[in-house]
PDB file of C-alpha atoms in Angstrom:
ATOM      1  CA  UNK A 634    -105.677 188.482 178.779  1.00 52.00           C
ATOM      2  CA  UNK A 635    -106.049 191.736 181.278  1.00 57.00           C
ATOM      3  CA  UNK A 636    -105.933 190.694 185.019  1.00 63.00           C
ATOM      4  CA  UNK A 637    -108.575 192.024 186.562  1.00 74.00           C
ATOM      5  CA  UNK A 638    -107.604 193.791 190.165  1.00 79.00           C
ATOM      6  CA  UNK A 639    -109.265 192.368 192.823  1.00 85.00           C
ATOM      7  CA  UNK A 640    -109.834 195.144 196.113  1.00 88.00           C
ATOM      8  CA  UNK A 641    -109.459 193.882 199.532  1.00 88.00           C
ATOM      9  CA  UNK A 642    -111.330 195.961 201.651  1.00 87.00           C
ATOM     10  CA  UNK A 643    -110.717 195.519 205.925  1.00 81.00           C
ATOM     11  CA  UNK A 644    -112.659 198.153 207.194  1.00 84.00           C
ATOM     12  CA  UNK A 645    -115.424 200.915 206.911  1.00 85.00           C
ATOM     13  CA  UNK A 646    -112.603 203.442 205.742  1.00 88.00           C
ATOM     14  CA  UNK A 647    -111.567 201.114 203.321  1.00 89.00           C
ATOM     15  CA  UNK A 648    -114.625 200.634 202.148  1.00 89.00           C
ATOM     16  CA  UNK A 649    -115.743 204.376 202.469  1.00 91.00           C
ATOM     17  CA  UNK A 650    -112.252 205.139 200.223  1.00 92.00           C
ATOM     18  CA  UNK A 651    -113.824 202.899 197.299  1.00 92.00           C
ATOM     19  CA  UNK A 652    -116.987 204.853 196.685  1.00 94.00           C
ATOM     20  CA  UNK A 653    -117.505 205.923 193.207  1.00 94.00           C
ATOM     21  CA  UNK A 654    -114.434 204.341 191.952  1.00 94.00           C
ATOM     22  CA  UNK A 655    -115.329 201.904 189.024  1.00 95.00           C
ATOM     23  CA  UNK A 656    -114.318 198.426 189.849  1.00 95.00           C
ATOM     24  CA  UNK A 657    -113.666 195.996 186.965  1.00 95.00           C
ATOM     25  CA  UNK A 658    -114.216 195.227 184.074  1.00 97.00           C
ATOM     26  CA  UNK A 659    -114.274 191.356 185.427  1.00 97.00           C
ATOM     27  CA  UNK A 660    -112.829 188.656 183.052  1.00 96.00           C
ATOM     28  CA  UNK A 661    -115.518 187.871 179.843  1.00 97.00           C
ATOM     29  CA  UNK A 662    -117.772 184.588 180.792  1.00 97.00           C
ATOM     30  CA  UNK A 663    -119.114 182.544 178.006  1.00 98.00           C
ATOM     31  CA  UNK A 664    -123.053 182.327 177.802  1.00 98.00           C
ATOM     32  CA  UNK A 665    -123.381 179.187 175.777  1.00 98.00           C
ATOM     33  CA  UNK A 666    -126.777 176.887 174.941  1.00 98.00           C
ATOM     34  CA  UNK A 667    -125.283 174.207 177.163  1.00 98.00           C
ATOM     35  CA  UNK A 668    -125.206 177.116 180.242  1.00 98.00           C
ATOM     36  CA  UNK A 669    -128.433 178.817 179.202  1.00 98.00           C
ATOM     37  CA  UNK A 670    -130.333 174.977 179.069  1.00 98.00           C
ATOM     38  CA  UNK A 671    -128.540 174.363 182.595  1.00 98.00           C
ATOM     39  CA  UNK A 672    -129.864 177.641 184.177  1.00 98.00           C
ATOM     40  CA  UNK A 673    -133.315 175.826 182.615  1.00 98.00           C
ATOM     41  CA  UNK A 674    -133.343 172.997 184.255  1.00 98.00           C
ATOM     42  CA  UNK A 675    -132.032 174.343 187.604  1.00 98.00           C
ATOM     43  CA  UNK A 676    -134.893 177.721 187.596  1.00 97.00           C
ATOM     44  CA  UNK A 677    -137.638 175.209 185.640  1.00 98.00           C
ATOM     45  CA  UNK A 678    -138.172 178.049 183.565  1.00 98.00           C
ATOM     46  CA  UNK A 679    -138.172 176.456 180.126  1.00 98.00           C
ATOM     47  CA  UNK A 680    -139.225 178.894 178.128  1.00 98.00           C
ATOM     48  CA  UNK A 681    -138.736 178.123 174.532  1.00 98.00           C
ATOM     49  CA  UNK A 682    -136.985 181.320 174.184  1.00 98.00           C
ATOM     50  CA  UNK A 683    -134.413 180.268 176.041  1.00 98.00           C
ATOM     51  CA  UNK A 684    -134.363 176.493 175.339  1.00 98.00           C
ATOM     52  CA  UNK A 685    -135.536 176.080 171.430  1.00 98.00           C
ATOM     53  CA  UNK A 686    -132.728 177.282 169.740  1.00 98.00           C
ATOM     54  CA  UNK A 687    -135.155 175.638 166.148  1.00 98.00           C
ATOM     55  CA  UNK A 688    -137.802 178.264 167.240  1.00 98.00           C
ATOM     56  CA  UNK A 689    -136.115 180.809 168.547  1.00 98.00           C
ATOM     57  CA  UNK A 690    -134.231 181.277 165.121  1.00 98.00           C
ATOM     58  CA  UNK A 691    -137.218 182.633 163.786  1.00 98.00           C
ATOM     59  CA  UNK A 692    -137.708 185.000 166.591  1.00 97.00           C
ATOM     60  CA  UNK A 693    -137.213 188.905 165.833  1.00 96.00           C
ATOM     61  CA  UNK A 694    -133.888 187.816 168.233  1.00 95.00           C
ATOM     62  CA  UNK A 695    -132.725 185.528 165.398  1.00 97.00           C
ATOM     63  CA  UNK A 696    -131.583 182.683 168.325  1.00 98.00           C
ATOM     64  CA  UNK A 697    -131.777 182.033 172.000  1.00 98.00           C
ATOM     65  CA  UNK A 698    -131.447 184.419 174.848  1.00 98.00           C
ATOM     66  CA  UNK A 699    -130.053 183.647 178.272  1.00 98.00           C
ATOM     67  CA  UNK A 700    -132.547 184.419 180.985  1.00 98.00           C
ATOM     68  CA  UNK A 701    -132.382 187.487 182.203  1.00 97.00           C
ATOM     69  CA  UNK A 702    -132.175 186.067 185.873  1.00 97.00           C
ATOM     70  CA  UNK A 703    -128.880 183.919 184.612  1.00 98.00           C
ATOM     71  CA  UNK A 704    -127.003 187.269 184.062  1.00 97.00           C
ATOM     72  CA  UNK A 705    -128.248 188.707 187.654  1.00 98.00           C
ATOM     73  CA  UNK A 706    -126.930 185.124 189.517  1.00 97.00           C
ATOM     74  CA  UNK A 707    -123.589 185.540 188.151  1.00 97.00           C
ATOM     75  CA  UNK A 708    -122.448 189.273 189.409  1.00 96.00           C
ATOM     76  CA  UNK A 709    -122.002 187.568 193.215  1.00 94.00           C
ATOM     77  CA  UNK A 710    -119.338 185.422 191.416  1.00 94.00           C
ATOM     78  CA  UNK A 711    -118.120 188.391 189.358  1.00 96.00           C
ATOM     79  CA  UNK A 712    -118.027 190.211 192.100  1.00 94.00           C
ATOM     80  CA  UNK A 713    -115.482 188.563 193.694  1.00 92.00           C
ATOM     81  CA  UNK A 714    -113.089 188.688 191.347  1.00 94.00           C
ATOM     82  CA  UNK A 715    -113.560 192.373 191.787  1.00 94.00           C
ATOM     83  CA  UNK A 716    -113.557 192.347 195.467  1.00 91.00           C
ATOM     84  CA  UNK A 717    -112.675 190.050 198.452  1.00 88.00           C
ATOM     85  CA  UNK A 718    -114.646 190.784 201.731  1.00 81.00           C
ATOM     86  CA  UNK A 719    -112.490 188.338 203.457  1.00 80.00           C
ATOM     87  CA  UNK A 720    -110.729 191.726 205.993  1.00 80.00           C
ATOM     88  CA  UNK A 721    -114.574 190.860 207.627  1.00 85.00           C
ATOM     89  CA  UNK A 722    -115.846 188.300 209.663  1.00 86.00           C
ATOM     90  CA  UNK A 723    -119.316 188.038 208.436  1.00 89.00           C
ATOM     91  CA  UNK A 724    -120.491 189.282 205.067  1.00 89.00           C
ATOM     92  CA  UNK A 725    -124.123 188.714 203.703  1.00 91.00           C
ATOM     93  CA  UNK A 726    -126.125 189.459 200.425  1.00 92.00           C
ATOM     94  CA  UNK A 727    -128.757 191.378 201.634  1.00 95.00           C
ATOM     95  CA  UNK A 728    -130.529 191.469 198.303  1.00 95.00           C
ATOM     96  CA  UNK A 729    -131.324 194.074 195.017  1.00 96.00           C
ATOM     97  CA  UNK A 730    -132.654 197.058 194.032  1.00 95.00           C
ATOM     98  CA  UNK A 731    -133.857 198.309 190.771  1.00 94.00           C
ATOM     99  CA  UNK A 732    -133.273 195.128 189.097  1.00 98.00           C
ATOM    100  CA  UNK A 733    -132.870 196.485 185.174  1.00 98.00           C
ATOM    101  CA  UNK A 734    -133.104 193.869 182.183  1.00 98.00           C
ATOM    102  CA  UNK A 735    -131.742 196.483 179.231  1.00 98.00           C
ATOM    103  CA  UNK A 736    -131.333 194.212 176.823  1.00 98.00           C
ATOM    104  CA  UNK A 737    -131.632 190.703 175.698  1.00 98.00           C
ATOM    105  CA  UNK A 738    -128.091 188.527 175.832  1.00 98.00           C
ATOM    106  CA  UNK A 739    -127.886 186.466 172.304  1.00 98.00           C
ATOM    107  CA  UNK A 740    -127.035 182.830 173.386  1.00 98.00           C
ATOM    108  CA  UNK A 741    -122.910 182.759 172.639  1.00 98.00           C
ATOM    109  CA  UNK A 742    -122.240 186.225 173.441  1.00 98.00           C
ATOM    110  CA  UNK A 743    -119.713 186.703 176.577  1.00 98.00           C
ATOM    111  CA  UNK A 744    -120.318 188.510 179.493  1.00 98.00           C
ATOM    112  CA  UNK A 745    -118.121 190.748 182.092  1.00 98.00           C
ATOM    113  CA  UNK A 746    -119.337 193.054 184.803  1.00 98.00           C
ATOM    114  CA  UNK A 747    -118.336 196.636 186.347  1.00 97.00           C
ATOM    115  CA  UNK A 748    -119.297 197.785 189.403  1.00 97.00           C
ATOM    116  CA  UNK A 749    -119.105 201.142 191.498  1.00 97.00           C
ATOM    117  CA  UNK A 750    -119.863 201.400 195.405  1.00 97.00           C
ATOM    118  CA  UNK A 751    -122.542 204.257 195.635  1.00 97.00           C
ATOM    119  CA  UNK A 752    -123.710 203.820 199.532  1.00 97.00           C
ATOM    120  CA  UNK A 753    -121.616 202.840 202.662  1.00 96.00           C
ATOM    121  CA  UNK A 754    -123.412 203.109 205.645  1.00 96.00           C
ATOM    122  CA  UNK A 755    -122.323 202.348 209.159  1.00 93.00           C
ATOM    123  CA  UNK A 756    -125.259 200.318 210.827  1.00 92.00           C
ATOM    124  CA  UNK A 757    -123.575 199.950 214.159  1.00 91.00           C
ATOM    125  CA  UNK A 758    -120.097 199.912 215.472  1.00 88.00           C
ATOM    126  CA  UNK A 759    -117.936 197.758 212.712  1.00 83.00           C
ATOM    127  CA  UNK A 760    -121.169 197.116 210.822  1.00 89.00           C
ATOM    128  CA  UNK A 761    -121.923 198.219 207.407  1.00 93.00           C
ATOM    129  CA  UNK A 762    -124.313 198.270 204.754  1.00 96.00           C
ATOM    130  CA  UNK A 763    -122.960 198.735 200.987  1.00 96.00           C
ATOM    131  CA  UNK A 764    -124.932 199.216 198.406  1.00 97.00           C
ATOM    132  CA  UNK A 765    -123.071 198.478 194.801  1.00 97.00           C
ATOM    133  CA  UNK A 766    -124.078 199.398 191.329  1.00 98.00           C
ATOM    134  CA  UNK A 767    -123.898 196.192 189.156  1.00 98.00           C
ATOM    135  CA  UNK A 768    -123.547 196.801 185.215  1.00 98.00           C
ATOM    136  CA  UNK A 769    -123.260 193.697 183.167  1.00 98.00           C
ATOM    137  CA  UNK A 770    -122.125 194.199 179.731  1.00 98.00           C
ATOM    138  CA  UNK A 771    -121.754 192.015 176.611  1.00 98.00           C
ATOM    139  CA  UNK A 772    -119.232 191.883 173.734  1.00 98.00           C
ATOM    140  CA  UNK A 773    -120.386 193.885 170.903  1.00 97.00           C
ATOM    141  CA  UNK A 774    -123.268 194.742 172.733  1.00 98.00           C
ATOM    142  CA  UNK A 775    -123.816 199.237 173.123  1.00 97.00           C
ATOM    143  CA  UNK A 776    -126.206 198.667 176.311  1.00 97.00           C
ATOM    144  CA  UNK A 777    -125.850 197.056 179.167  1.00 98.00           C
ATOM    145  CA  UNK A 778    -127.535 194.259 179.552  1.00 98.00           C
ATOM    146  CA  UNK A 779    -128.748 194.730 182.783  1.00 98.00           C
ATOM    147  CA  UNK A 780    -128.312 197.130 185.985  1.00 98.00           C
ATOM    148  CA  UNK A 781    -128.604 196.361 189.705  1.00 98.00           C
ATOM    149  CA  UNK A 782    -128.294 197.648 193.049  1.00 98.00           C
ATOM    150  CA  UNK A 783    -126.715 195.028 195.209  1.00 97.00           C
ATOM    151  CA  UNK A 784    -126.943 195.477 198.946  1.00 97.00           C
ATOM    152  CA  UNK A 785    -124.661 194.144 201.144  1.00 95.00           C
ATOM    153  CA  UNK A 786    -123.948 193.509 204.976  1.00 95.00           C
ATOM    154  CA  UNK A 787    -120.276 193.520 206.571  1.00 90.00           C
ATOM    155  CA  UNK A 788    -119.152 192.936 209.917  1.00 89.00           C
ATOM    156  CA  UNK A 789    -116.053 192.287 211.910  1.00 82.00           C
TER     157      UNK A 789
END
């Protein structure tokens, strides 16, 4: 198994020297019925699509799909293995942009995530706003599965 390098920004410049590099790939993460009926339960979004894996086999997807929310709620956890904010005092997710759902993720398949830095803005003295290109990909899969902006706030 590849480690995956995890960045540890400190400061703007830090920060400013990461833009444009591609960060990852992340580790694979399994997307299993058992994750995909959790996500379910937690969202109440029970779509049988999701949770019937009997009627879902005769769907034109042949099984289950994860949501396409589940992917988006893991890249703050993949994330971090790609990056540790921890050179700041006070980080926050300030939310998404163009919020892309390419393609539908098979129930089993595994997914990983690269990112790439695209935006950092100083907001105020040792204050910054970073805005992060999120592509989640899955094995065997040509397209992404989805694409994101993720904004984030950093101060010291």
């Amino acid at each position: 198994m590849t480690q995956t390098t995890q960045h540890r920004p400190t400061s703007v410049q830090d920060l400013k020297d990461l833009l444009e590099v591609e960060l990852g790939p992340t580790q694979w993460h399994l997307v299993d019925q058992t994750k995909i009926d959790g996500f379910a339960d937690l969202t109440g979004d029970h779509q049988w699509i999701h949770v019937d894996p009997e009627r879902a086999a005769q769907s034109p997807f042949g099984s289950t799909i994860a949501h396409g929310l589940y992917s988006l709620s893991r890249t703050p956890a993949f994330l971090e293995e790609l990056m540790a904010f921890d050179g700041f005092a006070h980080s926050l997710n300030y939310g998404y942009d163009r919020v892309r759902f390419i393609h539908p993720l098979p129930v089993n398949s595994r997914i990983r995530l690269r990112a790439k830095l695209t935006s950092v803005e100083e907001t105020a003295p040792g204050a910054v706003k970073v805005v992060t290109e999120l592509t989640v990909e899955a094995e065997g899969i040509d397209k992404p599965i989805l694409v994101a902006e993720s904004i984030g706030r950093f101060s010291s």
